Short mmCIF file of C-alpha atoms in Angstrom, two decimals:
data_model
loop_
_atom_site.label_atom_id
_atom_site.label_comp_id
_atom_site.label_asym_id
_atom_site.label_seq_id
_atom_site.Cartn_x
_atom_site.Cartn_y
_atom_site.Cartn_z
CA MET A 1 3.70 1.27 35.69
CA THR A 2 3.21 4.89 34.56
CA GLN A 3 -0.20 6.58 34.76
CA PRO A 4 -2.12 6.12 31.45
CA ILE A 5 -2.45 9.26 29.34
CA LEU A 6 -5.62 8.01 27.57
CA CYS A 7 -8.09 5.36 28.55
CA VAL A 8 -10.55 3.71 26.18
CA GLU A 9 -13.31 1.98 28.10
CA ASP A 10 -15.94 -0.42 26.69
CA LEU A 11 -15.99 1.41 23.32
CA SER A 12 -18.63 0.35 20.79
CA VAL A 13 -19.21 1.85 17.31
CA GLY A 14 -22.11 1.43 15.01
CA PHE A 15 -23.30 2.87 11.71
CA ARG A 16 -26.88 3.70 10.70
CA GLN A 17 -28.05 2.82 7.25
CA GLU A 18 -31.61 3.83 6.45
CA SER A 19 -33.63 1.83 9.05
CA ASN A 20 -30.72 -0.54 9.96
CA ALA A 21 -27.87 -0.15 12.39
CA THR A 22 -24.71 -2.29 12.34
CA GLU A 23 -22.22 -2.53 15.17
CA VAL A 24 -18.63 -2.78 13.89
CA VAL A 25 -16.57 -2.22 17.09
CA LYS A 26 -17.72 -4.03 20.22
CA ASN A 27 -16.73 -3.23 23.78
CA VAL A 28 -13.05 -2.40 23.17
CA SER A 29 -10.86 -1.22 26.12
CA PHE A 30 -7.26 -0.33 26.37
CA GLU A 31 -4.85 2.28 27.81
CA LEU A 32 -2.00 4.40 26.28
CA SER A 33 0.94 5.29 28.44
CA ALA A 34 3.81 7.76 27.89
CA GLY A 35 6.92 6.29 26.28
CA ARG A 36 5.23 3.03 25.22
CA THR A 37 3.93 1.67 21.90
CA LEU A 38 0.70 -0.19 21.80
CA ALA A 39 0.04 -2.13 18.57
CA LEU A 40 -3.52 -2.72 17.39
CA VAL A 41 -3.35 -5.73 15.04
CA GLY A 42 -5.90 -7.37 12.83
CA GLU A 43 -6.94 -7.99 9.22
CA SER A 44 -8.77 -5.42 7.01
CA GLY A 45 -12.21 -4.80 8.25
CA SER A 46 -11.53 -5.82 11.88
CA GLY A 47 -12.27 -2.27 13.25
CA LYS A 48 -8.75 -0.98 13.87
CA SER A 49 -9.02 2.29 12.00
CA ILE A 50 -12.62 2.95 13.21
CA THR A 51 -11.38 2.65 16.76
CA ALA A 52 -8.64 5.20 16.11
CA HIS A 53 -11.02 7.58 14.32
CA SER A 54 -13.35 7.34 17.29
CA ILE A 55 -10.57 8.65 19.56
CA MET A 56 -10.04 11.57 17.19
CA GLY A 57 -13.75 12.27 16.63
CA LEU A 58 -13.37 11.75 12.88
CA LEU A 59 -16.23 9.38 12.25
CA PRO A 60 -19.24 10.55 10.08
CA TYR A 61 -21.55 11.48 12.88
CA PRO A 62 -24.51 11.16 13.23
CA MET A 63 -24.55 8.23 10.85
CA ALA A 64 -21.89 6.81 13.22
CA PHE A 65 -22.84 6.34 16.84
CA HIS A 66 -21.53 4.90 20.10
CA SER A 67 -23.82 2.52 21.92
CA SER A 68 -21.34 2.32 24.80
CA GLY A 69 -17.98 3.53 25.94
CA LYS A 70 -15.72 6.37 27.10
CA VAL A 71 -12.48 7.89 25.80
CA LEU A 72 -10.86 9.52 28.83
CA LEU A 73 -8.21 12.19 28.32
CA ASP A 74 -7.25 13.90 31.61
CA ASP A 75 -10.34 12.18 33.14
CA GLU A 76 -12.52 14.06 30.54
CA ASP A 77 -14.69 11.95 28.27
CA ILE A 78 -13.79 13.36 24.85
CA LEU A 79 -16.22 11.04 23.23
CA GLU A 80 -18.89 13.51 24.49
CA ALA A 81 -16.90 16.67 23.62
CA ASP A 82 -18.26 19.10 21.02
CA GLU A 83 -16.38 19.92 17.84
CA SER A 84 -14.75 23.07 19.12
CA VAL A 85 -13.10 21.08 21.97
CA MET A 86 -11.97 18.32 19.63
CA GLN A 87 -10.39 20.91 17.24
CA ARG A 88 -8.21 22.05 20.14
CA ILE A 89 -7.32 18.45 21.11
CA ARG A 90 -6.48 17.28 17.56
CA GLY A 91 -2.87 18.22 16.91
CA ASN A 92 -2.32 19.80 20.31
CA ARG A 93 -2.83 16.66 22.42
CA ILE A 94 -3.34 13.88 19.91
CA GLY A 95 -1.48 13.74 16.55
CA MET A 96 -2.41 11.27 13.71
CA ILE A 97 -0.45 9.86 10.85
CA PHE A 98 -2.77 8.53 8.11
CA GLN A 99 -2.25 5.44 6.00
CA GLU A 100 -1.85 7.06 2.56
CA PRO A 101 -0.07 10.40 2.69
CA MET A 102 -0.73 11.17 -0.98
CA THR A 103 -4.50 11.38 -0.29
CA ALA A 104 -4.06 13.00 3.13
CA LEU A 105 -1.96 15.89 1.73
CA ASN A 106 -3.41 18.64 -0.37
CA PRO A 107 -2.11 18.31 -3.92
CA LEU A 108 -2.67 22.03 -4.58
CA HIS A 109 -0.48 23.47 -1.82
CA LYS A 110 3.22 23.35 -1.21
CA ILE A 111 4.62 21.49 1.79
CA GLU A 112 5.55 24.63 3.68
CA LYS A 113 2.03 25.98 3.55
CA GLN A 114 0.47 22.72 4.67
CA ILE A 115 2.70 22.30 7.72
CA ALA A 116 2.48 26.02 8.57
CA GLU A 117 -1.35 25.80 8.51
CA VAL A 118 -1.25 23.23 11.33
CA VAL A 119 1.06 25.44 13.38
CA CYS A 120 -0.85 28.70 12.69
CA GLN A 121 -4.21 27.08 13.52
CA HIS A 122 -3.13 26.13 17.02
CA ARG A 123 -0.61 28.80 17.90
CA GLY A 124 -2.15 31.90 16.39
CA LEU A 125 0.83 32.66 14.22
CA ARG A 126 0.96 34.01 10.65
CA GLN A 127 2.32 31.96 7.76
CA ARG A 128 5.60 33.78 7.53
CA GLU A 129 6.14 33.58 11.28
CA ALA A 130 5.78 29.80 11.07
CA LYS A 131 8.46 29.31 8.46
CA ALA A 132 11.30 28.70 10.96
CA ILE A 133 9.09 26.26 12.89
CA VAL A 134 8.29 24.34 9.71
CA ALA A 135 11.99 24.08 8.84
CA GLU A 136 12.83 22.85 12.32
CA LEU A 137 10.14 20.18 12.09
CA LEU A 138 11.42 18.91 8.79
CA GLN A 139 14.89 18.64 10.19
CA ARG A 140 13.49 16.74 13.22
CA VAL A 141 12.04 14.13 10.90
CA GLN A 142 15.34 13.88 9.01
CA ILE A 143 14.17 15.46 5.76
CA PRO A 144 17.22 16.44 3.55
CA ARG A 145 17.19 19.69 1.46
CA VAL A 146 14.68 21.39 3.74
CA GLU A 147 14.35 24.51 1.62
CA ALA A 148 13.68 22.56 -1.58
CA ILE A 149 11.17 20.21 0.14
CA MET A 150 9.27 23.14 1.66
CA ALA A 151 8.85 24.61 -1.89
CA SER A 152 7.66 21.26 -3.31
CA TYR A 153 4.22 19.79 -3.94
CA PRO A 154 3.28 16.38 -2.62
CA HIS A 155 3.49 14.69 -6.04
CA GLU A 156 7.08 15.81 -6.38
CA LEU A 157 8.13 13.76 -3.37
CA SER A 158 8.77 10.06 -2.83
CA GLY A 159 6.54 7.91 -0.61
CA GLY A 160 9.03 7.92 2.23
CA GLN A 161 9.33 11.75 2.03
CA ARG A 162 5.56 12.17 2.06
CA GLN A 163 5.28 9.93 5.07
CA ARG A 164 7.90 12.01 6.95
CA ILE A 165 5.84 15.14 6.04
CA MET A 166 2.83 13.57 7.67
CA ILE A 167 4.88 12.74 10.79
CA ALA A 168 6.08 16.35 10.87
CA MET A 169 2.50 17.62 10.67
CA ALA A 170 1.41 15.23 13.41
CA LEU A 171 4.20 16.49 15.67
CA ALA A 172 3.82 20.17 14.82
CA ASN A 173 2.20 21.16 18.11
CA GLU A 174 4.03 18.63 20.29
CA PRO A 175 1.19 16.28 21.20
CA ASN A 176 1.75 13.60 23.87
CA ILE A 177 -0.22 10.92 21.94
CA LEU A 178 0.55 9.80 18.44
CA ILE A 179 -1.74 7.55 16.45
CA ALA A 180 -0.05 5.92 13.42
CA ASP A 181 -2.58 4.19 11.09
CA GLU A 182 -0.71 1.77 8.84
CA PRO A 183 2.23 4.23 8.43
CA THR A 184 4.40 2.01 6.27
CA THR A 185 1.96 -0.03 4.19
CA ALA A 186 2.99 1.20 0.73
CA LEU A 187 6.75 1.79 1.53
CA ASP A 188 9.64 -0.35 0.35
CA VAL A 189 11.67 -2.18 2.96
CA THR A 190 14.55 0.25 3.42
CA VAL A 191 12.19 3.30 3.69
CA GLN A 192 9.90 1.36 5.98
CA ARG A 193 12.76 0.66 8.34
CA GLU A 194 13.82 4.31 8.27
CA VAL A 195 10.29 5.57 9.08
CA LEU A 196 9.87 3.08 11.84
CA GLU A 197 13.22 3.92 13.41
CA LEU A 198 12.26 7.59 13.23
CA LEU A 199 8.95 6.88 15.03
CA ASN A 200 10.80 4.87 17.71
CA GLU A 201 13.30 7.72 18.24
CA LEU A 202 10.55 10.34 18.45
CA ARG A 203 8.57 8.22 20.85
CA SER A 204 11.64 7.89 23.11
CA THR A 205 12.91 11.45 22.96
CA HIS A 206 9.47 13.07 23.34
CA ASN A 207 8.06 10.45 25.74
CA LEU A 208 5.12 9.95 23.39
CA ALA A 209 2.36 7.36 23.79
CA LEU A 210 2.20 5.68 20.39
CA LEU A 211 -0.82 3.69 19.11
CA LEU A 212 0.37 1.77 16.11
CA ILE A 213 -2.26 0.33 13.82
CA THR A 214 -0.94 -2.28 11.38
CA HIS A 215 -1.50 -5.74 9.82
CA ASP A 216 2.30 -6.28 9.43
CA LEU A 217 3.42 -8.57 12.29
CA GLY A 218 7.10 -7.89 11.47
CA VAL A 219 6.51 -4.23 12.20
CA VAL A 220 4.75 -5.14 15.44
CA ARG A 221 7.60 -7.32 16.67
CA HIS A 222 10.11 -4.51 15.87
CA MET A 223 8.12 -1.67 17.37
CA ALA A 224 5.60 -2.60 20.04
CA ASN A 225 5.68 -3.04 23.81
CA ASP A 226 2.14 -4.36 24.01
CA VAL A 227 -0.27 -5.83 21.54
CA LEU A 228 -4.02 -5.97 21.09
CA VAL A 229 -5.35 -8.46 18.53
CA MET A 230 -8.63 -7.38 16.95
CA HIS A 231 -11.11 -9.62 15.04
CA LYS A 232 -14.59 -8.77 13.81
CA GLY A 233 -14.71 -5.68 16.02
CA LYS A 234 -13.58 -7.37 19.19
CA ILE A 235 -10.34 -7.62 21.08
CA VAL A 236 -9.62 -11.36 21.11
CA GLU A 237 -6.20 -11.32 22.69
CA ARG A 238 -3.94 -8.90 24.53
CA GLY A 239 -0.48 -9.03 26.12
CA ASN A 240 3.12 -7.94 25.86
CA VAL A 241 4.82 -8.44 22.44
CA GLU A 242 7.01 -11.40 23.54
CA THR A 243 4.05 -13.34 24.96
CA ILE A 244 1.87 -12.74 21.92
CA PHE A 245 4.59 -13.98 19.47
CA THR A 246 5.86 -16.95 21.51
CA ASN A 247 2.70 -18.20 23.18
CA PRO A 248 -0.47 -17.00 21.37
CA GLN A 249 -3.65 -18.27 22.99
CA HIS A 250 -6.42 -17.39 20.63
CA GLU A 251 -6.94 -19.36 17.41
CA TYR A 252 -7.18 -16.19 15.36
CA THR A 253 -3.82 -14.89 16.71
CA GLN A 254 -2.24 -18.21 15.86
CA THR A 255 -3.65 -17.95 12.33
CA LEU A 256 -2.24 -14.43 11.89
CA LEU A 257 1.20 -15.50 13.00
CA GLN A 258 1.19 -18.35 10.51
CA SER A 259 -0.09 -16.20 7.66
CA SER A 260 3.11 -15.18 5.95
CA PRO A 261 4.03 -15.96 2.26
CA LYS A 262 5.75 -19.28 2.15
CA GLY A 263 6.49 -22.05 -0.28
CA GLU A 264 8.10 -22.22 -3.70
CA PRO A 265 7.05 -20.96 -7.12
CA SER A 266 5.15 -23.28 -9.42
CA PRO A 267 7.31 -25.68 -11.42
CA LEU A 268 8.45 -24.39 -14.82
CA PRO A 269 7.02 -26.07 -17.94
CA GLN A 270 9.27 -28.77 -19.42
CA GLY A 271 11.25 -27.99 -22.60
CA ASN A 272 13.34 -25.14 -23.87
CA ALA A 273 10.74 -22.72 -25.14
CA LYS A 274 11.77 -19.41 -26.67
CA PRO A 275 11.30 -16.39 -24.36
CA LEU A 276 7.76 -14.96 -24.48
CA LEU A 277 9.15 -11.49 -23.70
CA ARG A 278 12.62 -10.19 -24.52
CA VAL A 279 13.70 -6.73 -23.56
CA ALA A 280 17.06 -5.35 -24.79
CA ASP A 281 18.81 -2.09 -23.72
CA LEU A 282 15.53 -0.41 -22.67
CA LYS A 283 15.75 3.27 -21.77
CA VAL A 284 13.07 5.63 -20.57
CA SER A 285 13.64 9.38 -20.14
CA PHE A 286 11.39 12.14 -18.95
CA THR A 287 11.73 15.81 -19.97
CA THR A 288 12.32 18.04 -16.89
CA LYS A 289 12.88 21.34 -18.65
CA LYS A 290 12.01 22.87 -22.07
CA SER A 291 12.96 26.08 -23.80
CA LEU A 292 10.36 28.65 -24.79
CA PHE A 293 10.27 27.01 -28.24
CA GLY A 294 9.85 23.46 -26.92
CA ARG A 295 13.49 22.30 -27.24
CA VAL A 296 14.48 19.85 -24.48
CA LEU A 297 16.97 21.48 -22.10
CA SER A 298 17.20 18.70 -19.49
CA GLU A 299 15.78 15.25 -18.89
CA PHE A 300 15.68 12.56 -16.26
CA THR A 301 16.52 8.98 -17.23
CA ALA A 302 14.44 6.61 -15.09
CA VAL A 303 15.37 3.37 -16.87
CA LYS A 304 18.98 3.06 -18.07
CA GLY A 305 19.57 0.27 -20.59
CA ILE A 306 17.78 -2.67 -18.87
CA SER A 307 17.76 -6.08 -20.63
CA PHE A 308 15.94 -9.26 -19.54
CA ASP A 309 13.66 -12.02 -20.80
CA VAL A 310 10.65 -13.93 -19.45
CA SER A 311 9.88 -17.57 -20.63
CA PRO A 312 6.37 -19.09 -20.92
CA GLY A 313 5.04 -20.04 -17.45
CA GLU A 314 7.90 -18.21 -15.66
CA THR A 315 7.76 -15.50 -13.00
CA LEU A 316 10.45 -12.81 -13.05
CA GLY A 317 10.41 -10.90 -9.72
CA VAL A 318 11.45 -7.29 -9.93
CA VAL A 319 12.80 -5.75 -6.70
CA GLY A 320 14.01 -2.29 -5.74
CA GLU A 321 13.31 0.78 -3.69
CA SER A 322 10.72 3.37 -4.47
CA GLY A 323 11.97 5.49 -7.37
CA SER A 324 14.27 2.76 -8.63
CA GLY A 325 12.34 2.51 -12.01
CA LYS A 326 10.32 -0.74 -11.40
CA SER A 327 6.90 0.63 -12.40
CA THR A 328 8.35 2.79 -15.21
CA LEU A 329 9.91 -0.42 -16.65
CA ALA A 330 6.48 -2.10 -16.53
CA PHE A 331 4.76 0.83 -18.23
CA ALA A 332 7.42 0.80 -20.92
CA VAL A 333 6.80 -2.89 -21.59
CA LEU A 334 3.08 -2.13 -21.77
CA ARG A 335 3.94 0.71 -24.21
CA LEU A 336 2.25 3.24 -21.92
CA VAL A 337 5.39 5.42 -21.84
CA ASN A 338 7.81 6.21 -24.61
CA SER A 339 11.05 4.19 -24.59
CA ARG A 340 14.12 3.36 -26.59
CA GLY A 341 15.39 -0.12 -27.09
CA ASP A 342 13.87 -3.43 -28.22
CA ILE A 343 10.77 -5.08 -26.89
CA VAL A 344 9.94 -8.39 -28.50
CA PHE A 345 6.74 -10.06 -27.33
CA ASP A 346 5.52 -13.49 -28.56
CA GLY A 347 7.86 -13.19 -31.56
CA ALA A 348 6.74 -9.66 -32.58
CA GLU A 349 8.87 -6.53 -32.26
CA ILE A 350 6.42 -4.12 -30.50
CA SER A 351 8.72 -1.27 -29.47
CA ALA A 352 8.20 0.54 -32.81
CA LEU A 353 4.51 -0.29 -33.41
CA SER A 354 1.94 2.46 -33.50
CA GLN A 355 -0.87 2.33 -30.94
CA ARG A 356 -3.27 1.20 -33.74
CA ALA A 357 -0.91 -1.61 -34.80
CA LEU A 358 -0.35 -2.64 -31.18
CA ARG A 359 -4.10 -2.87 -30.36
CA PRO A 360 -4.59 -6.49 -31.57
CA LEU A 361 -1.77 -7.60 -29.22
CA ARG A 362 -2.98 -5.76 -26.20
CA HIS A 363 -5.22 -8.57 -24.86
CA LYS A 364 -2.16 -10.82 -24.66
CA ILE A 365 -0.42 -8.51 -22.08
CA GLN A 366 -2.56 -7.53 -19.12
CA VAL A 367 -1.78 -5.69 -15.89
CA VAL A 368 -2.95 -5.84 -12.23
CA PHE A 369 -2.26 -2.62 -10.37
CA GLN A 370 -1.25 -1.92 -6.68
CA ASP A 371 -4.46 -0.38 -5.46
CA PRO A 372 -7.49 -2.28 -6.74
CA PHE A 373 -9.89 0.36 -5.35
CA ALA A 374 -8.20 3.10 -7.48
CA SER A 375 -8.01 0.86 -10.59
CA LEU A 376 -11.67 -0.19 -10.56
CA SER A 377 -14.38 2.19 -11.74
CA PRO A 378 -16.74 3.01 -8.85
CA ARG A 379 -19.61 3.52 -11.34
CA MET A 380 -19.44 0.00 -12.90
CA THR A 381 -20.66 -3.25 -11.53
CA VAL A 382 -18.32 -6.28 -11.07
CA ALA A 383 -19.80 -7.85 -14.26
CA GLU A 384 -19.24 -4.66 -16.28
CA ILE A 385 -15.65 -4.24 -14.97
CA ILE A 386 -14.63 -7.80 -15.75
CA THR A 387 -16.24 -8.03 -19.22
CA GLU A 388 -15.32 -4.47 -20.45
CA GLY A 389 -12.24 -5.83 -22.26
CA LEU A 390 -14.20 -8.41 -24.12
CA SER A 391 -16.25 -5.72 -25.87
CA VAL A 392 -13.03 -4.02 -27.06
CA HIS A 393 -10.88 -7.07 -28.03
CA THR A 394 -13.44 -9.75 -29.06
CA GLU A 395 -16.61 -10.21 -31.03
CA LEU A 396 -18.21 -12.61 -28.62
CA THR A 397 -22.04 -12.77 -28.34
CA ALA A 398 -23.82 -11.71 -25.16
CA SER A 399 -24.27 -15.33 -24.08
CA GLU A 400 -20.59 -16.16 -24.80
CA LYS A 401 -19.51 -13.19 -22.65
CA GLU A 402 -21.80 -14.33 -19.87
CA ASP A 403 -20.36 -17.86 -20.00
CA ARG A 404 -16.80 -16.58 -19.89
CA LEU A 405 -17.70 -14.13 -16.98
CA LEU A 406 -19.20 -16.93 -14.84
CA LYS A 407 -16.14 -19.26 -15.48
CA VAL A 408 -13.59 -16.61 -14.64
CA MET A 409 -15.43 -15.45 -11.51
CA ALA A 410 -15.47 -19.10 -10.27
CA GLU A 411 -11.76 -19.43 -11.17
CA VAL A 412 -10.74 -16.48 -9.00
CA GLY A 413 -13.05 -17.39 -6.11
CA LEU A 414 -15.80 -14.76 -6.59
CA ASP A 415 -19.39 -15.61 -5.96
CA GLU A 416 -21.38 -15.18 -9.14
CA THR A 417 -24.26 -13.69 -7.10
CA THR A 418 -22.06 -10.59 -6.42
CA ARG A 419 -21.85 -9.73 -10.13
CA ASN A 420 -24.14 -6.72 -9.88
CA ARG A 421 -22.40 -5.19 -6.85
CA TYR A 422 -20.05 -2.19 -6.97
CA PRO A 423 -16.33 -2.19 -5.91
CA HIS A 424 -16.96 -0.32 -2.63
CA GLU A 425 -19.06 -3.23 -1.45
CA PHE A 426 -16.04 -5.57 -1.42
CA SER A 427 -13.02 -6.04 0.80
CA GLY A 428 -9.49 -5.26 -0.44
CA GLY A 429 -8.77 -8.95 -1.21
CA GLN A 430 -12.00 -9.40 -3.10
CA ARG A 431 -11.35 -6.20 -5.12
CA GLN A 432 -7.93 -7.58 -6.11
CA ARG A 433 -9.61 -10.85 -7.26
CA ILE A 434 -11.93 -8.67 -9.44
CA ALA A 435 -8.79 -6.94 -10.95
CA ILE A 436 -7.23 -10.36 -11.62
CA ALA A 437 -10.45 -11.59 -13.17
CA ARG A 438 -10.60 -8.54 -15.45
CA ALA A 439 -7.05 -9.37 -16.63
CA ILE A 440 -7.30 -13.09 -17.21
CA ILE A 441 -10.77 -13.03 -18.94
CA LEU A 442 -8.93 -11.88 -22.08
CA GLU A 443 -6.74 -15.03 -21.85
CA PRO A 444 -3.39 -13.23 -21.80
CA LYS A 445 0.04 -14.81 -22.07
CA LEU A 446 1.84 -12.26 -19.87
CA LEU A 447 0.51 -10.70 -16.69
CA ILE A 448 2.33 -7.67 -15.23
CA LEU A 449 1.69 -7.45 -11.49
CA ASP A 450 2.66 -4.07 -10.00
CA GLU A 451 2.76 -4.45 -6.17
CA PRO A 452 -0.55 -6.41 -6.26
CA THR A 453 -0.46 -7.52 -2.56
CA SER A 454 1.17 -4.51 -0.83
CA ALA A 455 -2.10 -2.98 0.37
CA LEU A 456 -3.51 -6.33 1.64
CA ASP A 457 -3.14 -7.84 5.08
CA ARG A 458 -1.03 -10.98 5.43
CA ALA A 459 -3.85 -13.50 5.48
CA VAL A 460 -5.36 -12.08 2.30
CA GLN A 461 -1.88 -11.75 0.71
CA VAL A 462 -1.37 -15.55 1.13
CA GLN A 463 -4.80 -16.21 -0.54
CA VAL A 464 -4.04 -13.98 -3.52
CA LEU A 465 -0.52 -15.51 -3.99
CA GLU A 466 -2.01 -19.02 -3.88
CA LEU A 467 -4.60 -17.93 -6.48
CA LEU A 468 -1.84 -16.46 -8.72
CA LYS A 469 0.17 -19.72 -8.51
CA ALA A 470 -2.87 -21.82 -9.41
CA LEU A 471 -3.73 -19.59 -12.37
CA GLN A 472 -0.16 -19.72 -13.59
CA VAL A 473 -0.16 -23.52 -13.70
CA ARG A 474 -3.69 -23.80 -15.20
CA ARG A 475 -3.26 -21.13 -17.90
CA GLN A 476 0.54 -21.32 -18.40
CA LEU A 477 0.83 -17.61 -17.64
CA SER A 478 4.06 -15.71 -17.42
CA TYR A 479 4.34 -13.04 -14.70
CA LEU A 480 6.50 -9.94 -14.44
CA PHE A 481 5.98 -9.47 -10.66
CA ILE A 482 6.97 -6.18 -9.08
CA SER A 483 7.13 -5.95 -5.30
CA HIS A 484 9.13 -4.53 -2.43
CA ASP A 485 8.09 -7.47 -0.17
CA LEU A 486 10.89 -10.01 -0.44
CA SER A 487 8.87 -12.81 1.18
CA VAL A 488 6.23 -12.37 -1.50
CA ILE A 489 8.92 -12.36 -4.21
CA LYS A 490 10.45 -15.51 -2.87
CA ALA A 491 7.10 -17.38 -2.76
CA LEU A 492 6.24 -16.65 -6.41
CA SER A 493 9.42 -15.93 -8.47
CA HIS A 494 11.63 -18.30 -10.45
CA ARG A 495 14.20 -15.55 -11.09
CA VAL A 496 14.77 -12.15 -9.50
CA MET A 497 16.02 -8.91 -10.99
CA VAL A 498 17.17 -6.21 -8.54
CA ILE A 499 17.01 -2.62 -9.79
CA LYS A 500 18.63 0.51 -8.35
CA ASP A 501 18.49 4.00 -9.94
CA GLY A 502 17.16 2.55 -13.22
CA GLU A 503 19.85 -0.07 -13.58
CA VAL A 504 20.05 -3.78 -12.94
CA VAL A 505 22.43 -4.47 -10.10
CA GLU A 506 21.85 -8.25 -9.78
CA MET A 507 19.82 -10.89 -11.60
CA GLY A 508 19.62 -14.65 -11.24
CA PRO A 509 17.67 -17.62 -9.75
CA ALA A 510 15.49 -16.54 -6.86
CA ALA A 511 17.16 -18.82 -4.36
CA GLN A 512 20.63 -17.51 -5.25
CA VAL A 513 19.70 -13.78 -5.24
CA LEU A 514 17.55 -13.92 -2.04
CA GLU A 515 19.74 -16.33 -0.02
CA GLN A 516 23.24 -15.68 -1.30
CA PRO A 517 23.26 -12.20 -2.87
CA ARG A 518 26.49 -10.97 -4.41
CA GLU A 519 25.76 -7.26 -4.40
CA SER A 520 25.87 -5.04 -1.31
CA TYR A 521 22.63 -3.35 -2.38
CA THR A 522 20.72 -6.58 -2.44
CA GLN A 523 22.17 -7.50 0.93
CA ASP A 524 20.99 -4.16 2.31
CA LEU A 525 17.48 -4.82 1.05
CA LEU A 526 17.43 -8.29 2.71
CA GLU A 527 18.79 -6.84 6.01
CA ALA A 528 16.07 -4.09 6.00
CA SER A 529 13.20 -6.60 5.60
CA PHE A 530 11.42 -7.83 8.76
#
C-alpha cells in the first residue's frame, strides 16, 4: 500500500448561528493515496461537500468551525494554516472541480483569461506568457478547436465543454490531489462518460489522488477503488468498491443501492381520446449574425421540423444529448421562443396566437424546471410562490386560495406548517415538490418537465418520480418529460422520442426504443448510461 498523500483525521465541522451551533460533519477520517480514487457517497445534505471544502479551507470562517480534527498534508495540519499558506496549496497541491461550472466560471471573462489567471497567480507569469500553457492544458483535456474555445465566454460553450474547462483549471499547476465535487451531475450520458474517462486517464497518467464526491452509484462503480458512505454527517460504511456493492453491511448503504428508478409508467386511460397536444413540422431558428441595418445574415436552426403528439394521461419522454434541441422544443411548445409550424393544444391552434390571446390558456400548460433553487424566488415564501399563479389566472377569494394551497401542499407531501418558510430553508427534493405544487395548483392538463430530477440524489429522485406517477393518475395529467437519464425515462414514459441535432431519429413505445432500439444513435446513448 502506497503512503497516503493526505490524511483526514477525526474531522468535525459545525456552524454558528446567533447563539446556536450545529454540528454537520462528525468525526470523519480517511486517506487519499496517489493513483487511487476514493468515492465519498451520500444523499444531499449528508456533509460530503462540506468535508471537501474543509480540506480546501473554503468554508465561511469564523461562522464555520472545527470542534475536532486534522487535515495532514506532508505531515502539516493545513486545517490550522493561515490564508496565505492555503492560497499556495490551492491549485498547486490540491485542485478542485466544482459541481456547476456555469456558476464557478466568470461570465464576464473569456476562457483564455480565466485559465491564464490560475497559471499566472501561482507561477508569476504574465497573461501573454501563459497563452501556450493554456492551449496545452485545453489539449490535455481533449478540447477541440482550442483557439476558438480560448476566445469564447462560458455561456457560448456546452455543459461538457465547461466541465472540461474546470478540469483544465484544476490541473493548471499540476497538483497531486484532485477533488471532484459532483463533476457530472447535469451532463447527459455520453458527455458524462467522456468526462469520467478523462478523469480516469488523468488520474492514471499523472498519478493523482482523486476524491470523487457523488450521489450517482453508477459513477462510483465505474470510477472508484474505495468507497466511503456518508449519512447525516457520519461515515457509516467504508470498503473497496466491490465489497460495498456486493455485500453492503449498513442499512443506509443497502437503501442507497436499492434507490434507483424502477417500475413501469402509470396505465393509460381507456378509450381513444384525441391528442391533447399535436405538434407538426415545428422549426426554431436563432439569428447568429445581422447586418448593420438589421437584416439576418446567418442563423442557427435548433429544431428542424419535429412532429409528435401527446394523448390525455400519457407521458412522452424526450431523450437526447445536451444541445440536441430538447429544451428549445419545450420552450417552443410553451410559446416562450418564436417558432414555425403548427401547435394544437386542447383543440386550439396556439402557434399563431398573440401573447394576449394565449394568456387564458396558459394555466392549462405548466412547466417544472431542472433547478428548483434557480426557478423559485428567494424573496417569496412557499405560500406566495405556490399561489402566485392563482392571482394571475383566477378570481378566487382569499379563503378559496388558502383552501387550494393547503390541499396541493398535502398532495405533494409538503407540511403546511412550512408555508411561511423560504426556498433556501428546504432540501433539493422539497424545493422540487414546491415547484410541482406551483404548477399543479392551476389544474393544468399538460405538464412539461425539463430535467426535473437531474440535480437530485437517487433516493429523492425515486420519491419525486413516485409523486409524479400518483399525480398523473389522480389528475389525468399529460407529461412531456425531458431527461438525459434513461432509467428515469423508462420508469415514467409510455412513449419515447429520441432527438439529435434538432431532429427526431427514433420514436415509439418506451419498451421498444429503450430495449430494442433500431437507430445506432439510440444504441450509443444506452451503452453510455451506467
